[in-house]
Amino acid sequence: SAPAGSLQPPAASPPSLAAGVGVMSNPHSIMEPDLQSPEELEAYFSTSISRGLTSSKAEDVLRRDGPNELEKPPKPTLLMLFIMQLTGFVIILLLCAAVASIVVNGTGPKKDDILSYTTGKAIFIIVLINAGIAAWTEHKAGDALEALSQMTQASIYVLRDGSEVKVDVPNVVRGDVVILGTGDVVPADMRLIEADDVKVSEMALTGEPDDVAKTSKLKFKKPGEPEKLTPENMVFSGCSVTNGKGRGIVCETGMSTRIGRIAQLIAGEDGGKQKKKCGCLPDTSASATPLQQ
């Protein structure tokens, strides 16, 4: 058996959860890195706190986990969104009722009376206005995922083969030792191993307006102590460093980060792979308007 306190890669761990966000994470993820010591994380990720990953190891991890970026599902056009609003069962029933009303009145004794077509026309107009508003709302909501993907910078300094090198953020991998300074945007979810008066803006992640002080120390929650929104020794992808400098070991990248899980919820809990309905159209029932419901 493993010695007490040692960190073993979990064989079948449950999915990690971001504060209220229950989405499956990377199968190679470590549970609660904020409760692990830097030495345990160093052993888990086969990295070195003083030298970082080797170039070959970083390439292997990049091939395994993929680039450190948010996946963006194809964005449907405004016309396609409008058409999708008209495919709901209730909407189709309303359209059929409108057509039936017009046909009945058009073949009845009052076919020359323009007022006899009022009901059918009213249904058509209401349905089209509803579809237009819903399509426009969903189109604008789709911009949120694009905004999340832009919450990063082009490159960051990391330790590779014992040297500080500048790498593109998409090439940052789990186990990398990242060097942070004031003004940097955190490239991935990281466990701090050094923190010199580090403060981070987490407004994009938690909505908290004040900068949050961070530490590299291992802290456990005391009984009765209120739970913090984020661990004090963790910094998260997309958050800006507003003060100080530090170093951290990357624990999660890409869609496995907290901001990535939020992006998954925006795109749909299936990770952005939209379901199909009517054979060719994505299922937008999650964003259905009250009339469609």
PDB file of C-alpha atoms in Angstrom:
ATOM      1  CA  SER A   1       0.000   0.000   0.000  1.00  0.00           C
ATOM      2  CA  ALA A   2       1.022   3.599  -0.574  1.00  0.00           C
ATOM      3  CA  PRO A   3       2.694   5.395   2.354  1.00  0.00           C
ATOM      4  CA  ALA A   4       0.543   7.821   4.332  1.00  0.00           C
ATOM      5  CA  GLY A   5       0.352  11.273   2.794  1.00  0.00           C
ATOM      6  CA  SER A   6       1.573  10.142  -0.627  1.00  0.00           C
ATOM      7  CA  LEU A   7      -0.354  11.222  -3.689  1.00  0.00           C
ATOM      8  CA  GLN A   8      -1.409   8.487  -6.068  1.00  0.00           C
ATOM      9  CA  PRO A   9      -3.102   9.152  -9.428  1.00  0.00           C
ATOM     10  CA  PRO A  10      -6.748   8.130  -8.918  1.00  0.00           C
ATOM     11  CA  ALA A  11      -7.798   5.149 -10.997  1.00  0.00           C
ATOM     12  CA  ALA A  12     -11.467   6.054 -11.206  1.00  0.00           C
ATOM     13  CA  SER A  13     -12.093   9.422  -9.626  1.00  0.00           C
ATOM     14  CA  PRO A  14     -15.452  11.174  -9.794  1.00  0.00           C
ATOM     15  CA  PRO A  15     -15.586  14.283 -11.957  1.00  0.00           C
ATOM     16  CA  SER A  16     -14.237  17.512 -10.531  1.00  0.00           C
ATOM     17  CA  LEU A  17     -16.800  20.213  -9.833  1.00  0.00           C
ATOM     18  CA  ALA A  18     -16.343  23.934 -10.198  1.00  0.00           C
ATOM     19  CA  ALA A  19     -18.309  25.793  -7.499  1.00  0.00           C
ATOM     20  CA  GLY A  20     -21.783  24.823  -8.562  1.00  0.00           C
ATOM     21  CA  VAL A  21     -20.759  23.701 -12.050  1.00  0.00           C
ATOM     22  CA  GLY A  22     -21.110  19.955 -12.474  1.00  0.00           C
ATOM     23  CA  VAL A  23     -19.389  19.107 -15.732  1.00  0.00           C
ATOM     24  CA  MET A  24     -17.032  16.215 -16.441  1.00  0.00           C
ATOM     25  CA  SER A  25     -13.370  17.248 -16.337  1.00  0.00           C
ATOM     26  CA  ASN A  26     -10.160  15.866 -17.803  1.00  0.00           C
ATOM     27  CA  PRO A  27      -9.777  12.147 -16.906  1.00  0.00           C
ATOM     28  CA  HIS A  28      -6.196  12.908 -15.843  1.00  0.00           C
ATOM     29  CA  SER A  29      -7.322  15.664 -13.444  1.00  0.00           C
ATOM     30  CA  ILE A  30      -6.273  15.696  -9.819  1.00  0.00           C
ATOM     31  CA  MET A  31      -8.959  16.128  -7.204  1.00  0.00           C
ATOM     32  CA  GLU A  32      -8.679  19.225  -4.982  1.00  0.00           C
ATOM     33  CA  PRO A  33      -5.144  20.378  -5.871  1.00  0.00           C
ATOM     34  CA  ASP A  34      -5.495  23.178  -3.311  1.00  0.00           C
ATOM     35  CA  LEU A  35      -5.290  20.518  -0.574  1.00  0.00           C
ATOM     36  CA  GLN A  36      -2.045  19.040  -1.930  1.00  0.00           C
ATOM     37  CA  SER A  37       1.447  20.217  -1.112  1.00  0.00           C
ATOM     38  CA  PRO A  38       3.697  21.489  -3.926  1.00  0.00           C
ATOM     39  CA  GLU A  39       5.870  18.390  -3.531  1.00  0.00           C
ATOM     40  CA  GLU A  40       2.880  16.082  -3.968  1.00  0.00           C
ATOM     41  CA  LEU A  41       1.816  17.933  -7.105  1.00  0.00           C
ATOM     42  CA  GLU A  42       5.390  17.839  -8.367  1.00  0.00           C
ATOM     43  CA  ALA A  43       5.390  14.051  -8.075  1.00  0.00           C
ATOM     44  CA  TYR A  44       1.862  13.665  -9.481  1.00  0.00           C
ATOM     45  CA  PHE A  45       2.578  15.654 -12.653  1.00  0.00           C
ATOM     46  CA  SER A  46       6.137  14.318 -13.039  1.00  0.00           C
ATOM     47  CA  THR A  47       7.458  17.849 -13.115  1.00  0.00           C
ATOM     48  CA  SER A  48      10.092  19.821 -11.222  1.00  0.00           C
ATOM     49  CA  ILE A  49       9.383  22.932  -9.172  1.00  0.00           C
ATOM     50  CA  SER A  50      12.873  24.268  -9.883  1.00  0.00           C
ATOM     51  CA  ARG A  51      13.245  23.179 -13.535  1.00  0.00           C
ATOM     52  CA  GLY A  52       9.718  22.700 -14.845  1.00  0.00           C
ATOM     53  CA  LEU A  53       8.764  20.114 -17.431  1.00  0.00           C
ATOM     54  CA  THR A  54      11.131  18.833 -20.058  1.00  0.00           C
ATOM     55  CA  SER A  55      10.274  19.802 -23.625  1.00  0.00           C
ATOM     56  CA  SER A  56       9.576  16.183 -24.568  1.00  0.00           C
ATOM     57  CA  LYS A  57       7.275  15.680 -21.583  1.00  0.00           C
ATOM     58  CA  ALA A  58       5.398  18.889 -22.411  1.00  0.00           C
ATOM     59  CA  GLU A  59       4.898  17.705 -26.008  1.00  0.00           C
ATOM     60  CA  ASP A  60       3.547  14.363 -24.790  1.00  0.00           C
ATOM     61  CA  VAL A  61       1.057  16.040 -22.440  1.00  0.00           C
ATOM     62  CA  LEU A  62      -0.011  18.471 -25.176  1.00  0.00           C
ATOM     63  CA  ARG A  63      -0.721  15.570 -27.543  1.00  0.00           C
ATOM     64  CA  ARG A  64      -2.673  13.771 -24.811  1.00  0.00           C
ATOM     65  CA  ASP A  65      -4.751  16.669 -23.453  1.00  0.00           C
ATOM     66  CA  GLY A  66      -4.968  18.916 -26.504  1.00  0.00           C
ATOM     67  CA  PRO A  67      -4.332  22.669 -26.691  1.00  0.00           C
ATOM     68  CA  ASN A  68      -5.079  24.959 -23.767  1.00  0.00           C
ATOM     69  CA  GLU A  69      -8.025  26.786 -25.314  1.00  0.00           C
ATOM     70  CA  LEU A  70     -11.796  26.857 -25.141  1.00  0.00           C
ATOM     71  CA  GLU A  71     -13.725  24.909 -27.727  1.00  0.00           C
ATOM     72  CA  LYS A  72     -16.115  27.041 -29.730  1.00  0.00           C
ATOM     73  CA  PRO A  73     -18.999  25.175 -31.374  1.00  0.00           C
ATOM     74  CA  PRO A  74     -20.088  26.482 -34.785  1.00  0.00           C
ATOM     75  CA  LYS A  75     -22.276  29.532 -34.301  1.00  0.00           C
ATOM     76  CA  PRO A  76     -25.590  29.277 -36.201  1.00  0.00           C
ATOM     77  CA  THR A  77     -26.636  32.225 -38.319  1.00  0.00           C
ATOM     78  CA  LEU A  78     -29.464  34.529 -37.296  1.00  0.00           C
ATOM     79  CA  LEU A  79     -31.640  33.069 -40.087  1.00  0.00           C
ATOM     80  CA  MET A  80     -30.985  29.509 -38.861  1.00  0.00           C
ATOM     81  CA  LEU A  81     -31.857  30.536 -35.299  1.00  0.00           C
ATOM     82  CA  PHE A  82     -35.091  32.096 -36.555  1.00  0.00           C
ATOM     83  CA  ILE A  83     -36.012  28.892 -38.403  1.00  0.00           C
ATOM     84  CA  MET A  84     -35.195  26.808 -35.305  1.00  0.00           C
ATOM     85  CA  GLN A  85     -37.683  28.833 -33.251  1.00  0.00           C
ATOM     86  CA  LEU A  86     -40.451  27.679 -35.629  1.00  0.00           C
ATOM     87  CA  THR A  87     -39.794  23.950 -35.162  1.00  0.00           C
ATOM     88  CA  GLY A  88     -41.282  23.547 -31.673  1.00  0.00           C
ATOM     89  CA  PHE A  89     -44.343  21.334 -31.353  1.00  0.00           C
ATOM     90  CA  VAL A  90     -46.563  24.074 -29.891  1.00  0.00           C
ATOM     91  CA  ILE A  91     -45.390  26.593 -32.509  1.00  0.00           C
ATOM     92  CA  ILE A  92     -46.206  24.140 -35.300  1.00  0.00           C
ATOM     93  CA  LEU A  93     -49.672  23.617 -33.794  1.00  0.00           C
ATOM     94  CA  LEU A  94     -50.239  27.384 -33.707  1.00  0.00           C
ATOM     95  CA  LEU A  95     -49.139  27.719 -37.327  1.00  0.00           C
ATOM     96  CA  CYS A  96     -51.475  24.882 -38.330  1.00  0.00           C
ATOM     97  CA  ALA A  97     -54.317  26.582 -36.438  1.00  0.00           C
ATOM     98  CA  ALA A  98     -53.582  29.856 -38.220  1.00  0.00           C
ATOM     99  CA  VAL A  99     -53.615  28.146 -41.630  1.00  0.00           C
ATOM    100  CA  ALA A 100     -56.804  26.233 -40.767  1.00  0.00           C
ATOM    101  CA  SER A 101     -58.496  29.453 -39.642  1.00  0.00           C
ATOM    102  CA  ILE A 102     -57.609  31.220 -42.893  1.00  0.00           C
ATOM    103  CA  VAL A 103     -58.670  28.242 -45.036  1.00  0.00           C
ATOM    104  CA  VAL A 104     -61.997  27.839 -43.209  1.00  0.00           C
ATOM    105  CA  ASN A 105     -62.828  31.525 -43.498  1.00  0.00           C
ATOM    106  CA  GLY A 106     -61.595  31.621 -47.085  1.00  0.00           C
ATOM    107  CA  THR A 107     -64.077  28.912 -48.114  1.00  0.00           C
ATOM    108  CA  GLY A 108     -66.975  30.069 -45.932  1.00  0.00           C
ATOM    109  CA  PRO A 109     -69.800  32.528 -46.521  1.00  0.00           C
ATOM    110  CA  LYS A 110     -67.715  35.428 -45.184  1.00  0.00           C
ATOM    111  CA  LYS A 111     -64.724  34.871 -47.470  1.00  0.00           C
ATOM    112  CA  ASP A 112     -64.962  38.441 -48.790  1.00  0.00           C
ATOM    113  CA  ASP A 113     -64.956  39.934 -45.292  1.00  0.00           C
ATOM    114  CA  ILE A 114     -61.356  40.870 -44.477  1.00  0.00           C
ATOM    115  CA  LEU A 115     -62.130  40.880 -40.736  1.00  0.00           C
ATOM    116  CA  SER A 116     -62.899  37.155 -40.843  1.00  0.00           C
ATOM    117  CA  TYR A 117     -59.171  36.469 -41.319  1.00  0.00           C
ATOM    118  CA  THR A 118     -58.170  38.405 -38.192  1.00  0.00           C
ATOM    119  CA  THR A 119     -57.616  35.342 -35.989  1.00  0.00           C
ATOM    120  CA  GLY A 120     -55.310  33.576 -38.449  1.00  0.00           C
ATOM    121  CA  LYS A 121     -53.328  36.728 -39.167  1.00  0.00           C
ATOM    122  CA  ALA A 122     -52.969  37.515 -35.458  1.00  0.00           C
ATOM    123  CA  ILE A 123     -51.587  34.050 -34.739  1.00  0.00           C
ATOM    124  CA  PHE A 124     -49.089  34.341 -37.622  1.00  0.00           C
ATOM    125  CA  ILE A 125     -47.898  37.762 -36.477  1.00  0.00           C
ATOM    126  CA  ILE A 126     -47.522  36.733 -32.818  1.00  0.00           C
ATOM    127  CA  VAL A 127     -45.592  33.578 -33.729  1.00  0.00           C
ATOM    128  CA  LEU A 128     -43.244  35.433 -36.095  1.00  0.00           C
ATOM    129  CA  ILE A 129     -42.593  38.238 -33.611  1.00  0.00           C
ATOM    130  CA  ASN A 130     -41.897  35.686 -30.872  1.00  0.00           C
ATOM    131  CA  ALA A 131     -39.517  33.741 -33.135  1.00  0.00           C
ATOM    132  CA  GLY A 132     -37.710  36.920 -34.145  1.00  0.00           C
ATOM    133  CA  ILE A 133     -37.201  38.068 -30.549  1.00  0.00           C
ATOM    134  CA  ALA A 134     -36.089  34.608 -29.428  1.00  0.00           C
ATOM    135  CA  ALA A 135     -33.644  34.264 -32.340  1.00  0.00           C
ATOM    136  CA  TRP A 136     -32.101  37.676 -31.669  1.00  0.00           C
ATOM    137  CA  THR A 137     -31.796  36.960 -27.925  1.00  0.00           C
ATOM    138  CA  GLU A 138     -30.103  33.612 -28.554  1.00  0.00           C
ATOM    139  CA  HIS A 139     -27.818  35.188 -31.171  1.00  0.00           C
ATOM    140  CA  LYS A 140     -26.615  37.797 -28.661  1.00  0.00           C
ATOM    141  CA  ALA A 141     -26.245  35.188 -25.914  1.00  0.00           C
ATOM    142  CA  GLY A 142     -23.906  33.255 -28.198  1.00  0.00           C
ATOM    143  CA  ASP A 143     -21.455  36.149 -27.984  1.00  0.00           C
ATOM    144  CA  ALA A 144     -20.816  35.253 -24.326  1.00  0.00           C
ATOM    145  CA  LEU A 145     -18.838  32.153 -25.320  1.00  0.00           C
ATOM    146  CA  GLU A 146     -16.751  34.233 -27.721  1.00  0.00           C
ATOM    147  CA  ALA A 147     -16.041  36.702 -24.910  1.00  0.00           C
ATOM    148  CA  LEU A 148     -14.875  33.892 -22.624  1.00  0.00           C
ATOM    149  CA  SER A 149     -12.459  32.603 -25.251  1.00  0.00           C
ATOM    150  CA  GLN A 150     -10.874  36.047 -25.520  1.00  0.00           C
ATOM    151  CA  MET A 151     -10.123  36.278 -21.781  1.00  0.00           C
ATOM    152  CA  THR A 152      -6.469  35.373 -22.199  1.00  0.00           C
ATOM    153  CA  GLN A 153      -3.176  36.669 -23.531  1.00  0.00           C
ATOM    154  CA  ALA A 154      -1.062  35.439 -26.412  1.00  0.00           C
ATOM    155  CA  SER A 155       1.915  34.054 -24.461  1.00  0.00           C
ATOM    156  CA  ILE A 156       3.273  33.504 -20.946  1.00  0.00           C
ATOM    157  CA  TYR A 157       6.596  32.624 -19.318  1.00  0.00           C
ATOM    158  CA  VAL A 158       7.031  29.046 -18.082  1.00  0.00           C
ATOM    159  CA  LEU A 159       9.894  26.896 -16.843  1.00  0.00           C
ATOM    160  CA  ARG A 160      11.013  24.354 -19.432  1.00  0.00           C
ATOM    161  CA  ASP A 161      14.238  22.339 -19.131  1.00  0.00           C
ATOM    162  CA  GLY A 162      15.340  24.604 -16.284  1.00  0.00           C
ATOM    163  CA  SER A 163      15.005  27.862 -18.250  1.00  0.00           C
ATOM    164  CA  GLU A 164      12.354  30.558 -18.391  1.00  0.00           C
ATOM    165  CA  VAL A 165      10.861  30.473 -21.873  1.00  0.00           C
ATOM    166  CA  LYS A 166       7.947  32.285 -23.440  1.00  0.00           C
ATOM    167  CA  VAL A 167       5.341  29.914 -24.858  1.00  0.00           C
ATOM    168  CA  ASP A 168       2.017  30.450 -26.543  1.00  0.00           C
ATOM    169  CA  VAL A 169      -0.849  30.053 -24.093  1.00  0.00           C
ATOM    170  CA  PRO A 170      -2.468  27.223 -26.139  1.00  0.00           C
ATOM    171  CA  ASN A 171       0.779  25.246 -25.602  1.00  0.00           C
ATOM    172  CA  VAL A 172       0.663  25.489 -21.796  1.00  0.00           C
ATOM    173  CA  VAL A 173       0.092  22.005 -20.348  1.00  0.00           C
ATOM    174  CA  ARG A 174      -0.714  20.375 -17.025  1.00  0.00           C
ATOM    175  CA  GLY A 175       2.449  20.199 -14.932  1.00  0.00           C
ATOM    176  CA  ASP A 176       3.966  23.366 -16.368  1.00  0.00           C
ATOM    177  CA  VAL A 177       5.463  25.777 -13.845  1.00  0.00           C
ATOM    178  CA  VAL A 178       4.124  29.188 -14.897  1.00  0.00           C
ATOM    179  CA  ILE A 179       5.697  32.498 -13.872  1.00  0.00           C
ATOM    180  CA  LEU A 180       3.140  35.199 -13.111  1.00  0.00           C
ATOM    181  CA  GLY A 181       3.611  38.940 -12.740  1.00  0.00           C
ATOM    182  CA  THR A 182       1.448  42.020 -12.404  1.00  0.00           C
ATOM    183  CA  GLY A 183      -0.658  42.488 -15.528  1.00  0.00           C
ATOM    184  CA  ASP A 184      -0.561  38.858 -16.612  1.00  0.00           C
ATOM    185  CA  VAL A 185      -3.737  36.935 -17.352  1.00  0.00           C
ATOM    186  CA  VAL A 186      -3.670  33.509 -15.718  1.00  0.00           C
ATOM    187  CA  PRO A 187      -3.384  31.008 -18.615  1.00  0.00           C
ATOM    188  CA  ALA A 188      -4.831  27.957 -16.815  1.00  0.00           C
ATOM    189  CA  ASP A 189      -6.033  26.774 -13.410  1.00  0.00           C
ATOM    190  CA  MET A 190      -2.934  26.738 -11.202  1.00  0.00           C
ATOM    191  CA  ARG A 191      -1.847  25.821  -7.680  1.00  0.00           C
ATOM    192  CA  LEU A 192       0.494  28.550  -6.440  1.00  0.00           C
ATOM    193  CA  ILE A 193       3.869  27.370  -5.162  1.00  0.00           C
ATOM    194  CA  GLU A 194       5.289  30.883  -4.693  1.00  0.00           C
ATOM    195  CA  ALA A 195       3.295  34.038  -4.013  1.00  0.00           C
ATOM    196  CA  ASP A 196       4.815  37.429  -3.302  1.00  0.00           C
ATOM    197  CA  ASP A 197       1.911  39.748  -2.394  1.00  0.00           C
ATOM    198  CA  VAL A 198      -0.171  38.273  -5.223  1.00  0.00           C
ATOM    199  CA  LYS A 199      -3.631  39.689  -5.799  1.00  0.00           C
ATOM    200  CA  VAL A 200      -5.976  38.532  -8.534  1.00  0.00           C
ATOM    201  CA  SER A 201      -9.160  39.945 -10.034  1.00  0.00           C
ATOM    202  CA  GLU A 202     -11.719  37.130 -10.093  1.00  0.00           C
ATOM    203  CA  MET A 203     -14.639  39.255 -11.257  1.00  0.00           C
ATOM    204  CA  ALA A 204     -14.975  37.300 -14.506  1.00  0.00           C
ATOM    205  CA  LEU A 205     -15.193  34.024 -12.576  1.00  0.00           C
ATOM    206  CA  THR A 206     -17.097  34.825  -9.386  1.00  0.00           C
ATOM    207  CA  GLY A 207     -18.380  38.369  -9.899  1.00  0.00           C
ATOM    208  CA  GLU A 208     -16.437  39.563  -6.854  1.00  0.00           C
ATOM    209  CA  PRO A 209     -15.453  43.214  -7.522  1.00  0.00           C
ATOM    210  CA  ASP A 210     -12.500  43.381  -5.092  1.00  0.00           C
ATOM    211  CA  ASP A 211      -9.085  41.927  -5.821  1.00  0.00           C
ATOM    212  CA  VAL A 212      -8.449  38.648  -3.975  1.00  0.00           C
ATOM    213  CA  ALA A 213      -5.207  38.078  -2.058  1.00  0.00           C
ATOM    214  CA  LYS A 214      -3.517  34.762  -2.801  1.00  0.00           C
ATOM    215  CA  THR A 215      -0.966  32.650  -0.952  1.00  0.00           C
ATOM    216  CA  SER A 216       1.079  29.542  -1.659  1.00  0.00           C
ATOM    217  CA  LYS A 217       0.402  28.114   1.782  1.00  0.00           C
ATOM    218  CA  LEU A 218      -1.635  24.974   2.311  1.00  0.00           C
ATOM    219  CA  LYS A 219      -4.757  25.909   4.231  1.00  0.00           C
ATOM    220  CA  PHE A 220      -7.521  23.666   5.525  1.00  0.00           C
ATOM    221  CA  LYS A 221     -11.010  24.870   6.330  1.00  0.00           C
ATOM    222  CA  LYS A 222     -11.685  25.184  10.041  1.00  0.00           C
ATOM    223  CA  PRO A 223     -15.009  24.026  11.542  1.00  0.00           C
ATOM    224  CA  GLY A 224     -17.582  26.812  11.323  1.00  0.00           C
ATOM    225  CA  GLU A 225     -15.450  28.892   8.973  1.00  0.00           C
ATOM    226  CA  PRO A 226     -17.402  30.235   5.960  1.00  0.00           C
ATOM    227  CA  GLU A 227     -16.394  28.683   2.664  1.00  0.00           C
ATOM    228  CA  LYS A 228     -14.559  30.984   0.250  1.00  0.00           C
ATOM    229  CA  LEU A 229     -15.592  31.282  -3.395  1.00  0.00           C
ATOM    230  CA  THR A 230     -12.122  30.127  -4.514  1.00  0.00           C
ATOM    231  CA  PRO A 231      -9.188  28.547  -2.625  1.00  0.00           C
ATOM    232  CA  GLU A 232      -6.553  31.031  -1.471  1.00  0.00           C
ATOM    233  CA  ASN A 233      -3.703  29.042  -3.041  1.00  0.00           C
ATOM    234  CA  MET A 234      -5.324  28.644  -6.471  1.00  0.00           C
ATOM    235  CA  VAL A 235      -5.540  31.041  -9.405  1.00  0.00           C
ATOM    236  CA  PHE A 236      -7.837  30.397 -12.324  1.00  0.00           C
ATOM    237  CA  SER A 237      -7.754  30.780 -16.074  1.00  0.00           C
ATOM    238  CA  GLY A 238      -8.944  34.142 -17.370  1.00  0.00           C
ATOM    239  CA  CYS A 239      -8.307  36.016 -14.107  1.00  0.00           C
ATOM    240  CA  SER A 240      -5.894  38.974 -14.114  1.00  0.00           C
ATOM    241  CA  VAL A 241      -2.960  39.385 -11.741  1.00  0.00           C
ATOM    242  CA  THR A 242      -3.342  42.901 -10.351  1.00  0.00           C
ATOM    243  CA  ASN A 243      -0.437  42.888  -7.898  1.00  0.00           C
ATOM    244  CA  GLY A 244       2.697  40.956  -6.975  1.00  0.00           C
ATOM    245  CA  LYS A 245       4.411  38.018  -8.605  1.00  0.00           C
ATOM    246  CA  GLY A 246       4.400  34.286  -8.169  1.00  0.00           C
ATOM    247  CA  ARG A 247       4.744  30.824  -9.642  1.00  0.00           C
ATOM    248  CA  GLY A 248       2.297  27.993  -9.922  1.00  0.00           C
ATOM    249  CA  ILE A 249       1.875  24.451 -11.203  1.00  0.00           C
ATOM    250  CA  VAL A 250      -0.781  24.103 -13.904  1.00  0.00           C
ATOM    251  CA  CYS A 251      -3.464  21.648 -12.755  1.00  0.00           C
ATOM    252  CA  GLU A 252      -6.145  22.097 -15.439  1.00  0.00           C
ATOM    253  CA  THR A 253      -6.150  23.403 -18.997  1.00  0.00           C
ATOM    254  CA  GLY A 254      -8.653  24.132 -21.758  1.00  0.00           C
ATOM    255  CA  MET A 255     -12.216  23.007 -21.186  1.00  0.00           C
ATOM    256  CA  SER A 256     -11.289  21.368 -17.851  1.00  0.00           C
ATOM    257  CA  THR A 257     -10.645  24.759 -16.226  1.00  0.00           C
ATOM    258  CA  ARG A 258     -13.383  26.476 -14.257  1.00  0.00           C
ATOM    259  CA  ILE A 259     -13.897  29.024 -17.002  1.00  0.00           C
ATOM    260  CA  GLY A 260     -14.016  26.109 -19.463  1.00  0.00           C
ATOM    261  CA  ARG A 261     -16.802  24.451 -17.493  1.00  0.00           C
ATOM    262  CA  ILE A 262     -18.731  27.711 -17.535  1.00  0.00           C
ATOM    263  CA  ALA A 263     -18.249  27.767 -21.320  1.00  0.00           C
ATOM    264  CA  GLN A 264     -19.636  24.230 -21.471  1.00  0.00           C
ATOM    265  CA  LEU A 265     -22.754  25.337 -19.623  1.00  0.00           C
ATOM    266  CA  ILE A 266     -23.188  28.279 -21.982  1.00  0.00           C
ATOM    267  CA  ALA A 267     -22.869  25.976 -24.986  1.00  0.00           C
ATOM    268  CA  GLY A 268     -24.902  23.176 -23.352  1.00  0.00           C
ATOM    269  CA  GLU A 269     -23.960  20.658 -20.650  1.00  0.00           C
ATOM    270  CA  ASP A 270     -22.975  18.138 -23.321  1.00  0.00           C
ATOM    271  CA  GLY A 271     -19.904  20.253 -24.015  1.00  0.00           C
ATOM    272  CA  GLY A 272     -21.335  22.165 -26.934  1.00  0.00           C
ATOM    273  CA  LYS A 273     -22.356  19.167 -29.034  1.00  0.00           C
ATOM    274  CA  GLN A 274     -25.889  20.248 -29.736  1.00  0.00           C
ATOM    275  CA  LYS A 275     -28.608  17.658 -30.112  1.00  0.00           C
ATOM    276  CA  LYS A 276     -30.534  17.498 -33.363  1.00  0.00           C
ATOM    277  CA  LYS A 277     -34.229  17.774 -33.882  1.00  0.00           C
ATOM    278  CA  CYS A 278     -36.289  17.617 -37.059  1.00  0.00           C
ATOM    279  CA  GLY A 279     -33.364  15.713 -38.585  1.00  0.00           C
ATOM    280  CA  CYS A 280     -31.064  18.671 -39.201  1.00  0.00           C
ATOM    281  CA  LEU A 281     -31.692  21.457 -36.700  1.00  0.00           C
ATOM    282  CA  PRO A 282     -30.037  21.779 -33.264  1.00  0.00           C
ATOM    283  CA  ASP A 283     -32.214  21.406 -30.190  1.00  0.00           C
ATOM    284  CA  THR A 284     -32.667  24.815 -28.568  1.00  0.00           C
ATOM    285  CA  SER A 285     -35.297  23.735 -26.037  1.00  0.00           C
ATOM    286  CA  ALA A 286     -33.082  24.881 -23.143  1.00  0.00           C
ATOM    287  CA  SER A 287     -33.473  28.479 -24.318  1.00  0.00           C
ATOM    288  CA  ALA A 288     -37.114  28.259 -25.297  1.00  0.00           C
ATOM    289  CA  THR A 289     -39.243  31.349 -24.754  1.00  0.00           C
ATOM    290  CA  PRO A 290     -42.405  31.205 -22.588  1.00  0.00           C
ATOM    291  CA  LEU A 291     -44.619  31.004 -25.682  1.00  0.00           C
ATOM    292  CA  GLN A 292     -42.592  28.052 -27.037  1.00  0.00           C
ATOM    293  CA  GLN A 293     -42.794  26.293 -23.660  1.00  0.00           C
TER     294      GLN A 293
END
